Amino acid sequence: MKSTQILSALENVSEVIKQYQIQNFGEVTVSEAQRHLQKQQSVREATSHVLWMNESAKLFVENNSLNKAQRWLSFGQGVAWNQGLSSIDDFRHANMPSGVLFAK
């Protein structure tokens, strides 16, 4: 993926998660996970952490660490998919190069 495409996909996931948080919690929260405190995060903590990761991933793109940015994007997409916020096809379209048609 090109840097512009990664940034666009990160923004897409962030918007989906922000809408979910507003609908379910009444506000948007962004936070780094407290991994040392517990193995499983609540949905609110997980989605807040994805928003934090997406902001951090934008810095990876700026520093040309595209592989790391893509890994973090994939994690965020996985959380959004797990919560039923987007489909795999939605992410395929977001991740495809411009002008490429998706064929099943």
XYZ file of C-alpha atoms in Angstrom, residues 15 30 36-37 39-41 49 65 73 81-82 95 104:
14
model
C -14.260 7.137 11.791
C -8.429 7.584 22.897
C 0.420 -4.943 32.100
C -2.867 -4.717 34.041
C -5.016 -9.755 29.403
C -8.380 -8.823 27.939
C -9.624 -5.321 27.314
C -6.644 1.769 22.019
C 7.812 2.867 8.336
C -3.816 -0.748 10.492
C -14.382 -6.498 12.164
C -14.578 -8.433 15.453
C -6.815 -1.370 1.107
C -14.521 -12.430 -5.531
